[in-house]
Short mmCIF file of N, CA and C in Angstrom, two decimals:
data_model
loop_
_atom_site.label_atom_id
_atom_site.label_comp_id
_atom_site.label_asym_id
_atom_site.label_seq_id
_atom_site.Cartn_x
_atom_site.Cartn_y
_atom_site.Cartn_z
N MET X 298 58.64 150.78 89.19
CA MET X 298 57.36 150.44 88.64
C MET X 298 57.43 149.01 88.13
N LYS X 299 56.32 148.29 88.27
CA LYS X 299 56.26 146.90 87.83
C LYS X 299 55.01 146.70 87.00
N TYR X 300 55.15 146.12 85.79
CA TYR X 300 54.00 145.80 84.96
C TYR X 300 53.18 144.72 85.64
N LEU X 301 51.85 144.90 85.67
CA LEU X 301 50.99 143.93 86.32
C LEU X 301 50.12 143.14 85.35
N HIS X 302 49.27 143.83 84.59
CA HIS X 302 48.35 143.09 83.74
C HIS X 302 47.76 143.99 82.65
N THR X 303 47.13 143.34 81.68
CA THR X 303 46.33 144.00 80.66
C THR X 303 44.90 143.53 80.85
N MET X 304 43.96 144.48 80.87
CA MET X 304 42.55 144.16 81.09
C MET X 304 41.79 144.16 79.78
N VAL X 305 40.94 143.13 79.60
CA VAL X 305 40.08 143.02 78.44
C VAL X 305 38.67 142.74 78.94
N ARG X 306 37.70 143.56 78.50
CA ARG X 306 36.31 143.32 78.86
C ARG X 306 35.75 142.23 77.96
N VAL X 307 34.97 141.33 78.55
CA VAL X 307 34.38 140.23 77.80
C VAL X 307 32.87 140.23 78.00
N SER X 308 32.14 139.83 76.96
CA SER X 308 30.68 139.83 77.05
C SER X 308 30.11 138.48 77.45
N ASP X 309 30.87 137.41 77.30
CA ASP X 309 30.44 136.07 77.68
C ASP X 309 31.63 135.39 78.36
N LEU X 310 31.59 135.32 79.68
CA LEU X 310 32.74 134.82 80.44
C LEU X 310 33.06 133.37 80.09
N ASP X 311 32.05 132.52 80.01
CA ASP X 311 32.29 131.10 79.71
C ASP X 311 32.93 130.92 78.33
N ARG X 312 32.41 131.62 77.35
CA ARG X 312 32.96 131.53 76.00
C ARG X 312 34.39 132.06 75.96
N SER X 313 34.63 133.15 76.68
CA SER X 313 35.98 133.73 76.72
C SER X 313 36.96 132.79 77.42
N LEU X 314 36.54 132.18 78.53
CA LEU X 314 37.42 131.25 79.23
C LEU X 314 37.72 130.03 78.36
N ASP X 315 36.73 129.58 77.60
CA ASP X 315 36.96 128.46 76.69
C ASP X 315 38.07 128.83 75.70
N PHE X 316 38.01 130.06 75.17
CA PHE X 316 39.04 130.49 74.23
C PHE X 316 40.41 130.62 74.89
N TYR X 317 40.48 131.44 75.96
CA TYR X 317 41.78 131.76 76.57
C TYR X 317 42.41 130.55 77.28
N VAL X 318 41.59 129.72 77.94
CA VAL X 318 42.12 128.59 78.70
C VAL X 318 42.20 127.32 77.85
N ASN X 319 41.07 126.89 77.32
CA ASN X 319 41.02 125.62 76.61
C ASN X 319 41.70 125.66 75.25
N LYS X 320 41.62 126.78 74.58
CA LYS X 320 42.18 126.85 73.22
C LYS X 320 43.55 127.52 73.19
N LEU X 321 43.68 128.66 73.85
CA LEU X 321 44.95 129.38 73.82
C LEU X 321 45.98 128.77 74.78
N GLY X 322 45.49 128.14 75.87
CA GLY X 322 46.40 127.46 76.79
C GLY X 322 46.80 128.25 78.03
N LEU X 323 46.16 129.41 78.26
CA LEU X 323 46.44 130.14 79.50
C LEU X 323 45.78 129.40 80.65
N ARG X 324 46.20 129.73 81.87
CA ARG X 324 45.57 129.10 83.03
C ARG X 324 45.05 130.17 83.98
N GLU X 325 43.97 129.84 84.67
CA GLU X 325 43.38 130.78 85.62
C GLU X 325 44.26 130.86 86.86
N VAL X 326 44.64 132.07 87.23
CA VAL X 326 45.49 132.30 88.39
C VAL X 326 44.65 132.69 89.60
N ARG X 327 43.68 133.58 89.39
CA ARG X 327 42.76 133.94 90.48
C ARG X 327 41.50 134.55 89.90
N ARG X 328 40.46 134.58 90.76
CA ARG X 328 39.16 135.08 90.34
C ARG X 328 38.60 135.92 91.48
N LEU X 329 38.03 137.05 91.14
CA LEU X 329 37.40 137.93 92.12
C LEU X 329 35.96 138.19 91.69
N GLU X 330 35.01 137.85 92.55
CA GLU X 330 33.60 138.14 92.31
C GLU X 330 33.27 139.39 93.11
N ARG X 331 32.69 140.38 92.49
CA ARG X 331 32.34 141.63 93.15
C ARG X 331 30.85 141.93 92.97
N PRO X 332 30.00 141.27 93.79
CA PRO X 332 28.55 141.49 93.67
C PRO X 332 28.16 142.96 93.82
N GLU X 333 28.85 143.69 94.70
CA GLU X 333 28.50 145.09 94.92
C GLU X 333 28.76 145.93 93.67
N GLY X 334 29.73 145.56 92.88
CA GLY X 334 30.03 146.27 91.64
C GLY X 334 29.45 145.58 90.42
N ARG X 335 28.87 144.38 90.63
CA ARG X 335 28.25 143.59 89.58
C ARG X 335 29.23 143.22 88.46
N TYR X 336 30.39 142.70 88.88
CA TYR X 336 31.37 142.25 87.90
C TYR X 336 32.21 141.11 88.47
N THR X 337 32.87 140.39 87.55
CA THR X 337 33.79 139.31 87.89
C THR X 337 35.10 139.58 87.18
N LEU X 338 36.21 139.40 87.89
CA LEU X 338 37.54 139.51 87.30
C LEU X 338 38.19 138.13 87.32
N VAL X 339 38.74 137.72 86.19
CA VAL X 339 39.47 136.45 86.10
C VAL X 339 40.85 136.77 85.56
N PHE X 340 41.88 136.43 86.32
CA PHE X 340 43.26 136.69 85.93
C PHE X 340 43.86 135.41 85.35
N LEU X 341 44.45 135.53 84.17
CA LEU X 341 45.02 134.40 83.46
C LEU X 341 46.50 134.64 83.20
N ALA X 342 47.25 133.54 83.10
CA ALA X 342 48.68 133.64 82.80
C ALA X 342 49.09 132.47 81.92
N ALA X 343 50.15 132.68 81.16
CA ALA X 343 50.74 131.57 80.42
C ALA X 343 51.37 130.62 81.44
N PRO X 344 51.32 129.32 81.20
CA PRO X 344 51.91 128.37 82.14
C PRO X 344 53.38 128.72 82.43
N GLY X 345 53.70 128.81 83.71
CA GLY X 345 55.06 129.11 84.12
C GLY X 345 55.43 130.58 84.12
N ASP X 346 54.51 131.46 83.74
CA ASP X 346 54.83 132.90 83.70
C ASP X 346 53.67 133.71 84.24
N GLU X 347 53.67 133.92 85.54
CA GLU X 347 52.62 134.72 86.16
C GLU X 347 53.01 136.19 86.29
N SER X 348 54.10 136.58 85.64
CA SER X 348 54.56 137.97 85.75
C SER X 348 53.80 138.91 84.82
N ALA X 349 53.11 138.38 83.84
CA ALA X 349 52.34 139.21 82.90
C ALA X 349 50.95 138.58 82.76
N LEU X 350 49.98 139.17 83.40
CA LEU X 350 48.64 138.61 83.44
C LEU X 350 47.70 139.28 82.44
N VAL X 351 46.68 138.52 82.05
CA VAL X 351 45.54 139.06 81.32
C VAL X 351 44.37 139.03 82.29
N GLU X 352 43.73 140.18 82.46
CA GLU X 352 42.56 140.28 83.33
C GLU X 352 41.32 140.30 82.46
N LEU X 353 40.47 139.28 82.58
CA LEU X 353 39.18 139.30 81.90
C LEU X 353 38.18 139.95 82.84
N THR X 354 37.56 141.01 82.39
CA THR X 354 36.55 141.70 83.19
C THR X 354 35.18 141.42 82.59
N TYR X 355 34.33 140.77 83.39
CA TYR X 355 32.98 140.46 82.94
C TYR X 355 32.00 141.29 83.77
N ASN X 356 31.37 142.25 83.11
CA ASN X 356 30.34 143.07 83.76
C ASN X 356 29.02 142.33 83.66
N TRP X 357 28.36 142.13 84.79
CA TRP X 357 27.15 141.31 84.83
C TRP X 357 26.01 141.93 84.03
N ASP X 358 25.96 143.25 83.96
CA ASP X 358 24.92 143.92 83.20
C ASP X 358 25.40 144.10 81.76
N PRO X 359 24.61 143.67 80.78
CA PRO X 359 25.06 143.75 79.38
C PRO X 359 25.42 145.19 78.99
N GLU X 360 26.46 145.29 78.19
CA GLU X 360 26.94 146.60 77.73
C GLU X 360 27.60 146.41 76.37
N GLU X 361 27.33 147.32 75.46
CA GLU X 361 28.00 147.31 74.16
C GLU X 361 29.32 148.04 74.31
N TYR X 362 30.39 147.44 73.86
CA TYR X 362 31.71 148.04 73.99
C TYR X 362 32.15 148.65 72.66
N GLY X 363 31.88 149.92 72.50
CA GLY X 363 32.30 150.63 71.31
C GLY X 363 33.61 151.35 71.56
N GLU X 364 34.19 151.94 70.51
CA GLU X 364 35.40 152.74 70.60
C GLU X 364 36.56 151.99 71.24
N GLY X 365 36.64 150.69 71.05
CA GLY X 365 37.74 149.93 71.61
C GLY X 365 37.67 149.77 73.12
N ARG X 366 36.50 150.04 73.73
CA ARG X 366 36.37 150.00 75.19
C ARG X 366 36.56 148.59 75.74
N ASN X 367 36.44 147.58 74.90
CA ASN X 367 36.65 146.22 75.40
C ASN X 367 38.10 145.97 75.78
N PHE X 368 39.04 146.78 75.22
CA PHE X 368 40.45 146.59 75.55
C PHE X 368 40.71 146.85 77.02
N GLY X 369 40.29 147.94 77.57
CA GLY X 369 40.50 148.22 78.98
C GLY X 369 41.70 149.07 79.26
N HIS X 370 42.75 148.49 79.87
CA HIS X 370 43.86 149.31 80.33
C HIS X 370 45.11 148.48 80.57
N LEU X 371 46.23 149.18 80.70
CA LEU X 371 47.48 148.60 81.19
C LEU X 371 47.54 148.92 82.67
N ALA X 372 48.19 148.09 83.46
CA ALA X 372 48.27 148.34 84.91
C ALA X 372 49.71 148.22 85.38
N TYR X 373 50.10 149.17 86.25
CA TYR X 373 51.44 149.19 86.84
C TYR X 373 51.33 149.37 88.34
N GLU X 374 52.15 148.64 89.07
CA GLU X 374 52.28 148.79 90.51
C GLU X 374 53.34 149.85 90.78
N VAL X 375 53.05 150.77 91.72
CA VAL X 375 54.00 151.84 92.05
C VAL X 375 54.29 151.83 93.54
N GLU X 376 55.47 152.34 93.90
CA GLU X 376 55.90 152.36 95.30
C GLU X 376 55.05 153.31 96.15
N ASN X 377 54.70 154.48 95.60
CA ASN X 377 53.90 155.46 96.34
C ASN X 377 52.97 156.14 95.35
N ILE X 378 51.69 155.81 95.43
CA ILE X 378 50.74 156.30 94.45
C ILE X 378 50.59 157.82 94.48
N TYR X 379 50.68 158.42 95.67
CA TYR X 379 50.55 159.88 95.75
C TYR X 379 51.74 160.57 95.10
N GLU X 380 52.94 160.09 95.37
CA GLU X 380 54.13 160.70 94.76
C GLU X 380 54.13 160.51 93.25
N THR X 381 53.72 159.32 92.81
CA THR X 381 53.68 159.07 91.37
C THR X 381 52.67 159.98 90.69
N CYS X 382 51.48 160.10 91.25
CA CYS X 382 50.46 160.97 90.65
C CYS X 382 50.89 162.43 90.68
N GLN X 383 51.55 162.85 91.74
CA GLN X 383 52.02 164.24 91.80
C GLN X 383 53.08 164.49 90.72
N ARG X 384 54.00 163.55 90.57
CA ARG X 384 55.04 163.68 89.55
C ARG X 384 54.41 163.77 88.16
N LEU X 385 53.41 162.94 87.91
CA LEU X 385 52.73 162.96 86.61
C LEU X 385 51.96 164.26 86.42
N ALA X 386 51.25 164.70 87.44
CA ALA X 386 50.50 165.96 87.35
C ALA X 386 51.45 167.13 87.11
N ASP X 387 52.58 167.14 87.80
CA ASP X 387 53.57 168.21 87.60
C ASP X 387 54.13 168.21 86.18
N ALA X 388 54.08 167.05 85.53
CA ALA X 388 54.58 166.93 84.15
C ALA X 388 53.48 167.21 83.13
N GLY X 389 52.30 167.61 83.61
CA GLY X 389 51.21 167.96 82.71
C GLY X 389 50.25 166.84 82.38
N VAL X 390 50.36 165.70 83.08
CA VAL X 390 49.46 164.58 82.84
C VAL X 390 48.19 164.77 83.66
N THR X 391 47.03 164.59 83.03
CA THR X 391 45.76 164.68 83.73
C THR X 391 45.52 163.38 84.49
N ILE X 392 45.20 163.50 85.77
CA ILE X 392 44.86 162.33 86.58
C ILE X 392 43.36 162.13 86.42
N ASN X 393 42.96 161.22 85.55
CA ASN X 393 41.54 161.03 85.24
C ASN X 393 40.75 160.47 86.41
N ARG X 394 41.35 159.55 87.13
CA ARG X 394 40.72 158.98 88.33
C ARG X 394 41.76 159.12 89.44
N PRO X 395 41.60 160.16 90.29
CA PRO X 395 42.59 160.38 91.36
C PRO X 395 42.60 159.23 92.36
N PRO X 396 43.72 159.06 93.07
CA PRO X 396 43.84 157.98 94.06
C PRO X 396 43.16 158.32 95.38
N ARG X 397 41.86 158.57 95.33
CA ARG X 397 41.11 158.96 96.53
C ARG X 397 41.22 157.91 97.63
N ASP X 398 41.34 156.65 97.25
CA ASP X 398 41.38 155.55 98.21
C ASP X 398 42.80 155.18 98.63
N GLY X 399 43.79 155.93 98.13
CA GLY X 399 45.18 155.61 98.46
C GLY X 399 45.69 154.36 97.78
N TYR X 400 44.93 153.86 96.80
CA TYR X 400 45.29 152.59 96.17
C TYR X 400 45.31 152.62 94.65
N MET X 401 44.33 153.27 94.03
CA MET X 401 44.17 153.16 92.59
C MET X 401 43.97 154.52 91.95
N ALA X 402 44.63 154.71 90.79
CA ALA X 402 44.46 155.91 89.98
C ALA X 402 44.49 155.52 88.52
N PHE X 403 43.94 156.38 87.66
CA PHE X 403 44.00 156.17 86.22
C PHE X 403 44.46 157.45 85.54
N VAL X 404 45.31 157.28 84.53
CA VAL X 404 45.72 158.35 83.63
C VAL X 404 45.53 157.81 82.22
N ARG X 405 45.72 158.68 81.21
CA ARG X 405 45.60 158.23 79.82
C ARG X 405 46.84 158.66 79.05
N SER X 406 47.23 157.82 78.13
CA SER X 406 48.36 158.13 77.26
C SER X 406 47.93 159.18 76.23
N PRO X 407 48.88 159.73 75.48
CA PRO X 407 48.50 160.68 74.42
C PRO X 407 47.57 160.06 73.38
N ASP X 408 47.57 158.74 73.26
CA ASP X 408 46.68 158.06 72.33
C ASP X 408 45.43 157.53 73.01
N ASN X 409 45.15 158.03 74.22
CA ASN X 409 43.96 157.69 74.99
C ASN X 409 43.91 156.24 75.47
N ILE X 410 45.06 155.64 75.70
CA ILE X 410 45.12 154.32 76.33
C ILE X 410 45.07 154.54 77.84
N SER X 411 44.15 153.88 78.52
CA SER X 411 44.05 154.02 79.97
C SER X 411 45.19 153.26 80.65
N ILE X 412 45.80 153.91 81.63
CA ILE X 412 46.87 153.32 82.42
C ILE X 412 46.41 153.34 83.88
N GLU X 413 46.32 152.17 84.48
CA GLU X 413 45.94 152.04 85.89
C GLU X 413 47.21 152.00 86.72
N LEU X 414 47.22 152.78 87.78
CA LEU X 414 48.34 152.78 88.74
C LEU X 414 47.81 152.22 90.05
N LEU X 415 48.50 151.22 90.59
CA LEU X 415 48.07 150.58 91.83
C LEU X 415 49.18 150.68 92.87
N GLN X 416 48.80 151.06 94.07
CA GLN X 416 49.74 151.17 95.18
C GLN X 416 50.29 149.80 95.53
N LYS X 417 51.59 149.68 95.63
CA LYS X 417 52.22 148.43 96.06
C LYS X 417 51.87 148.18 97.52
N GLY X 418 51.46 146.96 97.82
CA GLY X 418 51.11 146.62 99.21
C GLY X 418 49.77 147.20 99.61
N ALA X 419 49.66 147.52 100.88
CA ALA X 419 48.41 148.04 101.42
C ALA X 419 48.15 149.46 100.92
N PRO X 420 46.87 149.84 100.80
CA PRO X 420 46.57 151.21 100.39
C PRO X 420 47.15 152.21 101.39
N LEU X 421 47.53 153.38 100.88
CA LEU X 421 47.95 154.48 101.74
C LEU X 421 46.70 155.11 102.34
N ALA X 422 46.85 155.77 103.47
CA ALA X 422 45.71 156.46 104.08
C ALA X 422 45.21 157.54 103.12
N PRO X 423 43.89 157.67 102.95
CA PRO X 423 43.37 158.74 102.11
C PRO X 423 43.93 160.09 102.55
N ALA X 424 44.34 160.90 101.58
CA ALA X 424 44.97 162.18 101.88
C ALA X 424 44.58 163.23 100.86
N GLU X 425 44.55 164.46 101.30
CA GLU X 425 44.32 165.59 100.40
C GLU X 425 45.59 165.90 99.64
N PRO X 426 45.52 166.44 98.46
CA PRO X 426 44.27 166.88 97.81
C PRO X 426 43.55 165.74 97.12
N TRP X 427 44.15 164.56 97.08
CA TRP X 427 43.63 163.46 96.28
C TRP X 427 42.24 163.01 96.66
N LYS X 428 41.94 162.90 97.95
CA LYS X 428 40.66 162.32 98.35
C LYS X 428 39.46 163.19 97.99
N SER X 429 39.70 164.47 97.67
CA SER X 429 38.60 165.37 97.33
C SER X 429 38.48 165.65 95.83
N LEU X 430 39.42 165.14 95.04
CA LEU X 430 39.40 165.45 93.61
C LEU X 430 38.39 164.58 92.85
N PRO X 431 37.68 165.17 91.91
CA PRO X 431 36.72 164.41 91.11
C PRO X 431 37.42 163.69 89.95
N ASN X 432 36.69 162.74 89.36
CA ASN X 432 37.15 162.12 88.13
C ASN X 432 37.09 163.17 87.02
N ILE X 433 38.02 163.03 86.05
CA ILE X 433 38.07 163.96 84.93
C ILE X 433 38.08 163.14 83.65
N GLY X 434 37.07 163.34 82.80
CA GLY X 434 37.03 162.64 81.52
C GLY X 434 36.82 161.15 81.68
N LYS X 435 37.27 160.41 80.69
CA LYS X 435 37.14 158.94 80.70
C LYS X 435 38.42 158.35 81.26
N TRP X 436 38.30 157.18 81.85
CA TRP X 436 39.47 156.46 82.32
C TRP X 436 39.25 154.99 82.15
#
């Protein structure tokens, strides 16, 4: 498993970039615009260290972030998302967002911290039982 990033939701992308880049000194590593999902992701890193990223998630539609929802999640890359999710499920962990796409899943810690699991490399082919499972609870 490899640590990838921590996600933080932001309500004003320009103001947030001013803080994280101009004031804190992080640099933008990459940006993803997702018109179909109506959001923008901006990945930042400390100069010289791209191994631990901060992902700023800007949802285009205004939303109030209560209950610490602005924090988001921790993300880890795994060798085989299906095997990892099965191992976790066998250990009693609820898979809140199953890896229906062979690429991404979410679980929660005992303290309700969302953990994103991402398939290393290309997504695996969608497979049962995962592709038919619904989301459970919040993720």
